[in-house]
Coordinates of C-alpha atoms in Angstrom, one line a residue:
Chain A
M1 CA -34.2 -22.3 141.0
T2 CA -35.2 -25.0 143.3
T3 CA -33.8 -25.6 146.8
I4 CA -34.3 -28.7 148.9
Q5 CA -35.2 -27.7 152.4
V6 CA -34.9 -30.2 155.3
H7 CA -36.2 -28.8 158.6
R8 CA -35.9 -30.5 161.9
L9 CA -36.4 -33.9 160.2
T10 CA -36.6 -37.0 162.4
K11 CA -37.4 -40.6 161.4
Q12 CA -37.8 -43.3 164.0
F13 CA -37.8 -47.0 163.0
G14 CA -39.0 -48.8 166.1
S15 CA -36.4 -47.9 168.8
R16 CA -33.8 -46.9 166.2
R17 CA -33.6 -43.2 165.3
A18 CA -32.4 -43.3 161.6
V19 CA -32.6 -39.5 161.1
D20 CA -32.3 -37.2 164.1
N21 CA -33.5 -33.6 164.0
L22 CA -31.8 -32.8 160.7
T23 CA -31.8 -29.3 159.2
F24 CA -30.0 -28.4 156.0
H25 CA -30.6 -26.9 152.6
V26 CA -29.4 -28.2 149.2
R27 CA -28.9 -25.3 146.8
P28 CA -28.9 -25.2 143.0
G29 CA -25.9 -24.7 140.9
R30 CA -23.5 -27.0 142.8
V31 CA -23.0 -30.6 143.5
T32 CA -23.8 -31.3 147.2
G33 CA -22.1 -34.5 148.5
F34 CA -24.1 -36.3 151.1
L35 CA -21.5 -38.1 153.1
G36 CA -21.5 -40.5 156.0
P37 CA -20.8 -44.2 156.8
N38 CA -23.3 -46.8 155.8
G39 CA -26.3 -46.6 158.1
A40 CA -25.8 -42.9 158.9
G41 CA -29.3 -42.1 157.5
K42 CA -28.5 -40.8 154.0
S43 CA -30.9 -43.1 152.1
T44 CA -33.6 -42.6 154.7
T45 CA -33.2 -38.8 154.3
M46 CA -33.5 -39.1 150.5
R47 CA -36.7 -41.2 150.9
L48 CA -38.1 -38.6 153.3
I49 CA -37.3 -35.8 150.8
L50 CA -39.2 -37.7 148.1
G51 CA -42.2 -38.4 150.3
L52 CA -41.7 -42.1 150.2
D53 CA -41.2 -42.5 153.9
R54 CA -43.3 -40.6 156.4
P55 CA -41.3 -38.4 158.9
T56 CA -41.8 -39.0 162.6
S57 CA -41.5 -35.2 162.8
G58 CA -40.2 -32.3 160.8
T59 CA -40.5 -31.5 157.1
A60 CA -38.7 -31.9 153.9
T61 CA -39.7 -29.8 150.9
I62 CA -38.5 -29.3 147.3
G63 CA -39.0 -25.7 146.1
G64 CA -41.1 -25.0 149.1
R65 CA -43.6 -27.9 148.6
P66 CA -43.7 -31.5 149.7
Y67 CA -42.8 -33.7 146.7
A68 CA -46.1 -35.6 147.0
A69 CA -47.8 -32.4 145.8
A70 CA -45.7 -32.0 142.7
D71 CA -47.7 -31.2 139.5
H72 CA -45.1 -32.6 137.1
P73 CA -43.1 -34.9 139.2
L74 CA -40.4 -36.2 136.8
H75 CA -40.0 -32.7 135.3
E76 CA -39.2 -31.4 138.8
V77 CA -37.2 -34.2 140.4
G78 CA -35.2 -37.1 139.0
A79 CA -33.9 -39.7 141.5
L80 CA -31.9 -42.9 141.6
L81 CA -32.4 -44.7 144.8
D82 CA -31.8 -48.4 144.0
A83 CA -30.6 -49.7 140.7
Q84 CA -32.3 -53.0 141.4
A85 CA -35.7 -51.3 141.3
A86 CA -36.2 -52.0 137.6
H87 CA -38.2 -55.3 137.1
G88 CA -36.0 -57.9 135.7
S89 CA -38.6 -59.2 133.2
R90 CA -39.0 -55.9 131.5
S91 CA -36.8 -54.6 128.8
A92 CA -34.8 -51.5 129.7
R93 CA -36.9 -49.5 127.1
N94 CA -40.2 -50.7 128.5
H95 CA -39.0 -49.9 132.0
L96 CA -38.4 -46.3 130.9
R97 CA -41.6 -46.2 128.9
A98 CA -43.7 -47.1 131.9
L99 CA -42.1 -44.2 133.9
A100 CA -42.1 -41.7 131.1
T101 CA -45.7 -42.3 130.0
S102 CA -47.1 -41.5 133.4
N103 CA -45.6 -38.0 133.1
G104 CA -46.4 -37.5 129.5
I105 CA -42.8 -37.9 128.3
G106 CA -42.5 -39.1 124.7
A107 CA -40.5 -41.8 123.0
R108 CA -37.9 -39.5 121.7
R109 CA -36.8 -38.4 125.1
I110 CA -36.5 -42.1 126.1
E111 CA -34.1 -42.7 123.3
E112 CA -32.1 -39.6 124.3
V113 CA -31.6 -40.7 127.9
L114 CA -30.7 -44.2 126.8
E115 CA -28.1 -42.7 124.4
E116 CA -26.8 -40.4 127.2
A117 CA -26.5 -43.3 129.6
G118 CA -24.7 -45.4 127.0
I119 CA -27.1 -48.3 127.0
A120 CA -29.1 -47.5 123.8
Q121 CA -27.8 -50.6 122.0
D122 CA -29.0 -52.8 124.9
A123 CA -32.3 -51.2 125.5
G124 CA -34.3 -54.1 124.0
R125 CA -32.8 -56.6 126.4
R126 CA -34.5 -57.7 129.6
V127 CA -33.1 -55.9 132.7
K128 CA -32.3 -59.2 134.4
T129 CA -29.5 -59.7 131.8
F130 CA -27.9 -56.4 132.8
S131 CA -24.8 -56.1 134.9
L132 CA -24.9 -54.0 138.1
G133 CA -23.1 -51.2 136.2
M134 CA -25.7 -51.2 133.4
R135 CA -28.6 -51.2 135.8
Q136 CA -27.0 -48.2 137.5
R137 CA -26.8 -46.5 134.1
L138 CA -30.5 -47.4 133.5
G139 CA -31.4 -45.9 136.9
I140 CA -29.6 -42.7 136.0
A141 CA -31.3 -42.6 132.6
A142 CA -34.6 -42.8 134.5
A143 CA -33.6 -40.0 136.7
L144 CA -32.9 -37.8 133.7
L145 CA -36.1 -38.6 131.8
G146 CA -38.0 -35.4 132.7
D147 CA -35.0 -33.1 132.4
P148 CA -35.5 -32.2 136.1
G149 CA -34.2 -29.2 138.0
V150 CA -33.4 -31.4 141.0
V151 CA -31.4 -34.6 140.9
L152 CA -31.0 -37.0 143.8
L153 CA -28.6 -39.9 143.4
D154 CA -28.0 -42.5 146.1
E155 CA -24.5 -44.0 145.7
P156 CA -24.6 -43.6 141.9
S157 CA -21.2 -45.1 141.2
N158 CA -22.0 -48.4 142.8
G159 CA -20.9 -51.2 140.5
L160 CA -19.7 -48.9 137.8
A161 CA -16.4 -49.6 136.0
P162 CA -13.8 -46.8 136.0
E163 CA -15.0 -45.2 132.8
G164 CA -18.5 -45.3 134.2
I165 CA -17.3 -43.5 137.4
I166 CA -15.7 -40.8 135.3
W167 CA -18.9 -40.5 133.2
I168 CA -21.1 -40.0 136.2
R169 CA -18.7 -37.6 137.8
E170 CA -18.7 -35.4 134.7
L171 CA -22.5 -35.7 134.3
M172 CA -23.0 -34.5 137.9
K173 CA -20.7 -31.5 137.4
R174 CA -22.5 -30.6 134.2
L175 CA -25.9 -30.9 135.8
A176 CA -24.8 -28.4 138.5
R177 CA -23.2 -26.1 135.9
E178 CA -26.6 -26.0 134.2
G179 CA -28.0 -24.6 137.4
R180 CA -29.7 -27.7 138.7
T181 CA -29.8 -28.8 142.3
V182 CA -27.7 -32.0 142.7
L183 CA -27.6 -34.1 145.9
V184 CA -25.4 -37.2 145.7
S185 CA -24.8 -39.6 148.6
S186 CA -21.7 -41.7 149.0
H187 CA -19.8 -43.4 151.7
L188 CA -16.6 -43.1 149.6
M189 CA -14.5 -40.0 150.6
N190 CA -12.1 -39.8 147.8
E191 CA -14.8 -40.2 145.2
T192 CA -16.9 -37.5 146.7
S193 CA -14.0 -35.1 146.8
S194 CA -13.7 -35.5 143.0
F195 CA -17.1 -34.0 142.2
A196 CA -18.7 -32.2 145.2
N197 CA -18.5 -28.4 145.8
H198 CA -20.5 -28.6 149.0
L199 CA -20.8 -31.2 151.7
V200 CA -23.5 -32.3 154.1
V201 CA -22.1 -34.9 156.5
L202 CA -24.2 -37.2 158.6
G203 CA -23.2 -39.5 161.5
R204 CA -25.8 -41.7 163.1
G205 CA -28.7 -39.7 161.7
R206 CA -27.3 -36.3 162.9
L207 CA -25.8 -33.4 161.0
L208 CA -22.1 -33.2 161.5
A209 CA -21.2 -30.6 158.9
D210 CA -22.9 -28.5 156.2
M211 CA -20.3 -26.3 154.5
P212 CA -18.4 -25.8 151.2
M213 CA -15.9 -28.5 150.5
R214 CA -13.0 -26.0 150.7
D215 CA -14.0 -25.0 154.3
F216 CA -14.5 -28.5 155.3
L217 CA -11.0 -29.4 154.3
D218 CA -9.6 -26.4 156.0
T219 CA -11.3 -27.1 159.3
G220 CA -10.2 -30.7 159.2
N221 CA -6.6 -30.6 160.1
Q222 CA -3.7 -28.4 161.3
P223 CA -1.6 -27.2 158.4
R224 CA 1.4 -29.4 157.7
V225 CA 4.5 -29.1 155.5
S226 CA 6.5 -31.8 153.8
L227 CA 10.1 -31.2 152.9
R228 CA 13.5 -32.6 151.9
T229 CA 16.7 -31.0 152.9
T230 CA 20.5 -31.9 152.9
E231 CA 20.9 -30.5 156.4
P232 CA 18.1 -32.0 158.5
D233 CA 19.9 -31.7 161.8
R234 CA 20.6 -27.9 161.5
L235 CA 17.0 -27.3 160.3
R236 CA 15.7 -29.3 163.3
T237 CA 17.7 -27.2 165.8
I238 CA 16.5 -24.0 164.2
L239 CA 12.9 -25.0 164.0
A240 CA 13.0 -26.2 167.6
R241 CA 13.5 -22.6 168.7
T242 CA 10.1 -21.7 167.4
G243 CA 8.5 -24.8 168.9
L244 CA 8.2 -26.8 165.7
T245 CA 9.3 -30.5 165.6
P246 CA 10.1 -32.1 162.2
V247 CA 9.3 -35.7 162.1
R248 CA 10.9 -38.1 159.6
S249 CA 8.1 -39.4 157.5
D250 CA 10.1 -41.2 154.9
E251 CA 13.7 -42.1 154.0
D252 CA 14.8 -38.5 153.6
R253 CA 11.5 -36.7 153.9
W254 CA 10.4 -34.7 156.9
S255 CA 7.0 -33.6 157.9
V256 CA 6.3 -30.5 160.1
E257 CA 3.0 -29.9 161.8
G258 CA 1.5 -26.5 162.5
T259 CA 3.2 -24.4 159.9
T260 CA 3.1 -23.5 156.2
A261 CA 5.6 -23.8 153.3
E262 CA 5.7 -20.0 153.3
Q263 CA 7.1 -19.8 156.8
I264 CA 9.5 -22.7 156.5
G265 CA 10.8 -21.4 153.2
A266 CA 11.6 -18.0 154.7
T267 CA 13.3 -19.5 157.7
A268 CA 15.4 -21.8 155.6
A269 CA 16.4 -19.0 153.2
R270 CA 17.4 -16.8 156.2
E271 CA 19.5 -19.5 157.6
G272 CA 21.0 -20.7 154.3
I273 CA 19.7 -24.2 154.6
P274 CA 19.2 -25.8 151.2
L275 CA 15.7 -27.3 150.6
L276 CA 15.3 -29.9 147.9
E277 CA 11.6 -30.0 148.2
L278 CA 9.0 -28.0 150.1
S279 CA 5.2 -28.2 149.9
D280 CA 2.0 -27.7 151.9
E281 CA 0.4 -31.1 152.5
Q282 CA -3.1 -31.2 151.1
T283 CA -5.6 -32.3 153.6
T284 CA -7.6 -35.1 152.1
L285 CA -11.4 -35.3 152.6
E286 CA -10.7 -38.5 154.4
D287 CA -8.4 -36.8 156.9
A288 CA -10.9 -34.0 157.5
Y289 CA -13.8 -36.5 157.9
L290 CA -11.8 -38.6 160.4
A291 CA -10.8 -35.5 162.3
L292 CA -14.5 -34.5 162.4
T293 CA -15.8 -37.8 163.6
A294 CA -13.0 -38.0 166.2
R295 CA -14.0 -34.6 167.6
E296 CA -17.6 -35.8 167.6
I297 CA -16.8 -38.9 169.6
E298 CA -14.8 -36.8 172.1
E299 CA -17.7 -34.4 172.5
E300 CA -20.1 -37.2 173.1
S301 CA -17.9 -38.8 175.8
T302 CA -17.6 -35.5 177.6
A303 CA -21.3 -34.9 177.3
S304 CA -22.0 -38.3 178.8
T305 CA -19.6 -37.8 181.7
T306 CA -21.0 -34.4 182.6
S307 CA -24.6 -35.5 182.6
P308 CA -24.6 -39.0 184.1
T309 CA -28.3 -38.8 184.8
S310 CA -29.3 -38.7 181.2
Q311 CA -29.0 -42.5 180.9
E312 CA -31.6 -43.0 183.6
T313 CA -34.4 -40.8 182.2
Chain B
M1 CA -49.8 -35.9 135.1
T2 CA -53.2 -36.9 133.9
P3 CA -55.2 -40.0 135.0
T4 CA -55.1 -41.2 131.4
A5 CA -51.3 -41.0 131.3
V6 CA -51.1 -42.9 134.6
L7 CA -53.5 -45.6 133.4
H8 CA -51.4 -45.9 130.2
S9 CA -48.3 -46.3 132.3
E10 CA -49.9 -49.0 134.4
W11 CA -51.0 -50.8 131.3
I12 CA -47.4 -50.8 130.0
K13 CA -46.2 -52.1 133.4
I14 CA -48.7 -54.9 133.6
T15 CA -48.5 -56.1 130.0
S16 CA -44.7 -55.9 129.8
V17 CA -44.0 -58.6 132.4
R18 CA -44.2 -62.1 131.1
S19 CA -45.3 -63.8 134.3
V20 CA -48.2 -61.4 134.7
R21 CA -49.2 -61.8 131.0
G22 CA -48.9 -65.6 131.6
S23 CA -51.3 -65.6 134.6
L24 CA -53.8 -63.5 132.7
L25 CA -53.7 -66.0 129.8
A26 CA -54.0 -68.9 132.3
I27 CA -57.5 -67.7 133.3
L28 CA -58.6 -68.4 129.7
L29 CA -56.6 -71.5 129.1
S30 CA -57.2 -73.3 132.3
T31 CA -61.0 -72.7 132.3
V32 CA -61.5 -73.7 128.6
G33 CA -59.0 -76.5 128.9
F34 CA -60.6 -78.1 131.9
T35 CA -64.1 -77.6 130.5
L36 CA -63.2 -79.5 127.4
L37 CA -61.4 -82.2 129.5
A38 CA -64.4 -82.6 131.7
F39 CA -66.9 -82.9 128.9
A40 CA -64.7 -85.2 126.8
T41 CA -64.3 -87.7 129.7
M42 CA -67.5 -87.5 131.5
S43 CA -69.9 -90.4 131.1
E44 CA -73.6 -90.0 130.4
S45 CA -74.5 -91.1 133.9
D46 CA -72.2 -88.5 135.5
R47 CA -74.2 -85.8 133.8
A48 CA -77.6 -87.1 134.4
G49 CA -79.6 -85.1 136.9
N50 CA -77.1 -82.4 137.2
D51 CA -77.7 -78.7 136.9
L52 CA -76.9 -78.3 133.3
L53 CA -75.9 -74.6 133.6
A54 CA -73.7 -75.2 136.6
G55 CA -72.2 -78.2 134.8
A56 CA -71.1 -75.9 132.0
F57 CA -69.0 -73.9 134.5
T58 CA -67.3 -76.7 136.4
A59 CA -63.9 -75.4 135.3
L60 CA -64.5 -72.0 136.8
N61 CA -62.8 -73.2 139.9
F62 CA -59.5 -73.4 137.9
G63 CA -60.1 -70.1 136.3
Q64 CA -60.6 -68.4 139.6
L65 CA -57.2 -69.6 140.8
A66 CA -55.6 -68.1 137.8
A67 CA -57.5 -64.9 138.4
L68 CA -56.1 -64.8 141.9
A69 CA -52.6 -65.4 140.6
F70 CA -53.0 -62.6 138.1
G71 CA -54.3 -60.1 140.6
A72 CA -51.5 -61.0 143.0
T73 CA -48.6 -61.0 140.5
A74 CA -49.7 -57.8 138.8
M75 CA -49.5 -56.0 142.2
S76 CA -46.6 -57.8 143.7
S77 CA -44.2 -56.7 140.9
E78 CA -44.2 -53.4 142.7
Y79 CA -42.6 -55.0 145.7
H80 CA -39.4 -56.3 144.1
N81 CA -36.4 -54.3 145.3
G82 CA -38.0 -51.0 145.8
A83 CA -39.9 -50.9 142.5
L84 CA -42.8 -49.2 144.4
R85 CA -40.5 -46.3 145.3
L86 CA -39.6 -45.7 141.7
S87 CA -43.3 -45.8 140.8
L88 CA -44.1 -43.3 143.5
I89 CA -41.3 -41.0 142.4
A90 CA -43.0 -40.9 139.0
V91 CA -46.5 -40.7 140.4
P92 CA -46.3 -39.3 143.9
R93 CA -50.1 -39.1 144.3
R94 CA -50.7 -42.5 145.9
G95 CA -54.4 -42.4 145.3
L96 CA -54.0 -41.9 141.6
F97 CA -51.3 -44.6 141.4
Y98 CA -53.4 -47.2 143.2
A99 CA -56.6 -46.3 141.4
A100 CA -54.9 -46.6 138.0
K101 CA -53.2 -49.9 139.0
T102 CA -56.5 -51.5 140.2
A103 CA -58.5 -50.1 137.3
V104 CA -56.1 -51.7 134.8
I105 CA -56.0 -55.0 136.7
G106 CA -59.8 -55.0 136.9
A107 CA -60.4 -54.1 133.3
L108 CA -57.9 -56.7 132.0
A109 CA -59.4 -59.4 134.3
L110 CA -62.9 -58.5 133.2
T111 CA -62.2 -58.6 129.5
I112 CA -60.3 -61.9 129.7
G113 CA -63.0 -63.1 132.2
W114 CA -65.8 -62.5 129.7
V115 CA -63.8 -64.1 126.8
T116 CA -63.2 -67.0 129.1
T117 CA -66.7 -67.6 130.3
F118 CA -68.3 -67.3 126.8
T119 CA -65.6 -69.4 125.2
A120 CA -65.8 -72.1 127.9
F121 CA -69.5 -72.2 127.7
L122 CA -69.8 -72.5 124.0
A123 CA -66.8 -74.9 123.6
G124 CA -68.1 -77.1 126.3
Q125 CA -71.6 -77.3 124.9
A126 CA -70.1 -78.2 121.5
L127 CA -69.0 -81.5 123.1
R128 CA -72.3 -82.3 124.7
G129 CA -74.2 -83.4 121.7
D130 CA -77.9 -84.0 122.4
Q131 CA -77.8 -82.5 125.9
A132 CA -76.2 -79.3 124.7
I133 CA -77.7 -76.0 125.9
G134 CA -77.3 -72.7 124.1
L135 CA -77.0 -69.1 125.1
D136 CA -80.8 -69.0 124.8
H137 CA -81.0 -71.4 127.8
P138 CA -82.6 -69.7 130.8
G139 CA -79.8 -68.0 132.8
A140 CA -77.0 -68.8 130.3
V141 CA -76.2 -65.3 129.4
R142 CA -76.5 -64.2 133.0
A143 CA -74.1 -67.0 134.0
C144 CA -71.6 -66.0 131.4
M145 CA -71.7 -62.3 132.1
G146 CA -71.7 -62.9 135.9
A147 CA -68.9 -65.4 135.9
G148 CA -66.7 -63.0 134.0
L149 CA -67.4 -60.3 136.6
Y150 CA -66.7 -62.9 139.3
L151 CA -63.3 -63.6 137.9
A152 CA -62.4 -59.9 137.8
L153 CA -63.6 -59.5 141.4
M154 CA -61.4 -62.5 142.5
A155 CA -58.4 -60.8 140.8
L156 CA -59.1 -57.6 142.7
I157 CA -59.4 -59.4 146.0
A158 CA -55.9 -60.7 145.4
T159 CA -54.7 -57.3 144.4
G160 CA -55.9 -55.6 147.5
L161 CA -54.5 -58.3 149.8
T162 CA -51.1 -58.1 147.9
A163 CA -50.9 -54.4 148.6
L164 CA -51.2 -55.2 152.3
L165 CA -48.9 -58.3 152.5
R166 CA -46.5 -57.1 149.8
S167 CA -45.9 -60.6 148.5
A168 CA -47.7 -62.7 145.9
V169 CA -46.5 -65.9 147.5
A170 CA -48.1 -65.0 150.9
V171 CA -51.3 -63.9 149.2
L172 CA -51.7 -67.0 147.1
G173 CA -50.7 -69.1 150.1
I174 CA -53.7 -67.7 151.9
L175 CA -56.3 -67.3 149.1
I176 CA -55.8 -70.6 147.2
P177 CA -56.3 -72.9 150.2
F178 CA -59.1 -70.6 151.3
T179 CA -61.1 -70.8 148.1
L180 CA -60.3 -74.5 147.6
L181 CA -61.0 -75.7 151.1
A182 CA -63.1 -73.2 153.1
S183 CA -66.2 -73.9 151.2
F184 CA -65.9 -77.6 151.8
I185 CA -65.1 -77.2 155.5
F186 CA -67.9 -74.8 156.1
V187 CA -70.4 -76.6 153.9
D188 CA -73.8 -76.6 155.4
V189 CA -72.4 -75.8 158.9
S190 CA -74.4 -72.7 158.9
G191 CA -75.8 -70.1 156.6
V192 CA -72.5 -68.1 157.0
A193 CA -70.7 -70.1 154.4
Q194 CA -72.8 -68.7 151.6
F195 CA -71.5 -65.2 152.3
L196 CA -67.9 -66.3 151.6
P197 CA -66.6 -64.5 148.5
D198 CA -66.4 -67.5 146.2
R199 CA -69.6 -69.2 147.4
A200 CA -71.7 -66.0 147.1
G201 CA -70.3 -65.1 143.7
Q202 CA -70.9 -68.6 142.2
Q203 CA -74.6 -68.5 142.9
L204 CA -75.3 -67.1 139.5
I205 CA -73.9 -70.1 137.6
H206 CA -76.7 -72.2 139.0
Q207 CA -79.9 -72.7 137.2
N208 CA -81.8 -72.1 140.4
P209 CA -79.6 -70.4 143.0
T210 CA -80.0 -72.0 146.4
G211 CA -79.9 -70.3 149.8
S212 CA -81.1 -66.9 150.7
L213 CA -78.8 -65.0 148.3
G214 CA -79.9 -64.7 144.7
A215 CA -77.7 -64.8 141.6
W216 CA -76.9 -61.0 141.4
T217 CA -77.1 -60.4 145.2
G218 CA -74.5 -63.2 145.6
L219 CA -72.2 -61.4 143.1
G220 CA -72.9 -58.2 145.0
V221 CA -71.6 -59.9 148.2
T222 CA -68.4 -60.9 146.3
A223 CA -68.1 -57.3 145.1
L224 CA -68.4 -56.1 148.7
W225 CA -65.5 -58.5 149.6
A226 CA -63.5 -57.1 146.7
A227 CA -64.2 -53.5 147.9
L228 CA -63.2 -54.4 151.4
F229 CA -59.8 -55.9 150.3
L230 CA -59.2 -53.0 147.9
L231 CA -59.8 -50.6 150.8
I232 CA -57.4 -52.5 153.0
G233 CA -54.8 -52.3 150.2
W234 CA -55.4 -48.6 149.8
W235 CA -54.9 -48.1 153.5
S236 CA -51.6 -49.9 153.3
I237 CA -50.4 -48.0 150.2
R238 CA -51.4 -44.6 151.7
R239 CA -50.2 -45.0 155.3
R240 CA -47.0 -47.1 155.1
D241 CA -43.5 -46.2 154.1
A242 CA -42.9 -47.2 150.5

């Protein structure tokens, strides 16, 4: 099985450091979400992994070797970087033929991936007549041509209609189940949480997090409970004794920070307070991500105040 | 990933884009078309005293512009919206990719170039009546073979420069004025002008090549120019981020 290894990778564009000393691994058998705002360095990192850009320092390898040394490139790695890369004057089929032929992939496989991507009936049309969603499907078809063990997709759901987004989500999960290494970048939090098992989070070119999705959500926020009760005043008095403060979050709904449904449930039962509803609030990926970036900014400001000379050097 | 497979892939890429096919065909159509036009409208006095062989290739000037356009567009289609990235994902060995691309461009331009020069020569002479010369005329076969090679070399010059500048418009904006005007500007200023790629390579369409360069040496100079531009293009493909 093939692992992508990024080691102390740095890419400088003029005075801008797009990728800053990145180290992380992408392992097979799971979908790794590559998360960060636009301009965080996700696409640059993918280009560096594929040997398209030259790193300023550091290395990126696939299965222990730089991609440029691959013997059977499309059988090892499939990638979608930019759905616009297909020349508008070529038919979709000819676009795939040109790619497939260079790697000795036959016509039958081309029809298979066209079918899989749901554009078989439009394959004879010129790419310039395609919608963004169809180009995206063509790009994914191209990535699947060589039945590769490693798949890199840069913002694959761009321009896709809802059913397309569901299709690509299920496809990525399936590829991971089949034991492939899947790295998918996105700047959309909720979408990423729907398919990724593992996260690599970038911010301004630097690694902010590299952990399983579950752990990332757990580190994100304090536990929080949402509840409804017929006796809010009594519950508030009782909870105040243990240092908890319910806050009204809705008409008759209360939210309590720093505790779990298990604890509140036990307390309420002991005191005989009727609860109409009680649940642990799920931390969303968005919450966890914002908490992470907030901590990051905090650390940065403390770092800059403790070392004021760093600006002068 | 064999060289044959990559050559085949480049063949599909180049022949599946209409504008590239169009500029290839334009080499033939413009040369033959202007040859016929020239001979159909030229009066007896215009022809008198001219180099009959060079006269047969008057329209080569138009063909070479089409050859430049073909070399530039065939390469520049890699620079639309990251097409080059996709090409290099399929063929990460940049040397193999570039060699296959230039080989297919060169081979296509040479084939069409030869079809063009022989067709233009024979079709043109068919309109000349009494003054017609045949392929048995001294230097005629040399001129046809050489002019075809010359067209292919001009296409490769444009290919190499496009790999550097990454835009067909920029390349044609430089090369077309250069080939149209430079020779007129530098004419007889010094011996240097005869070493310009178009001047040197066109020696062999003359009955008696002038200047210190001979027919084939002149084409050799053009070949050196093409090699230089292809090397510059190779440097660009190899060194720069895709």
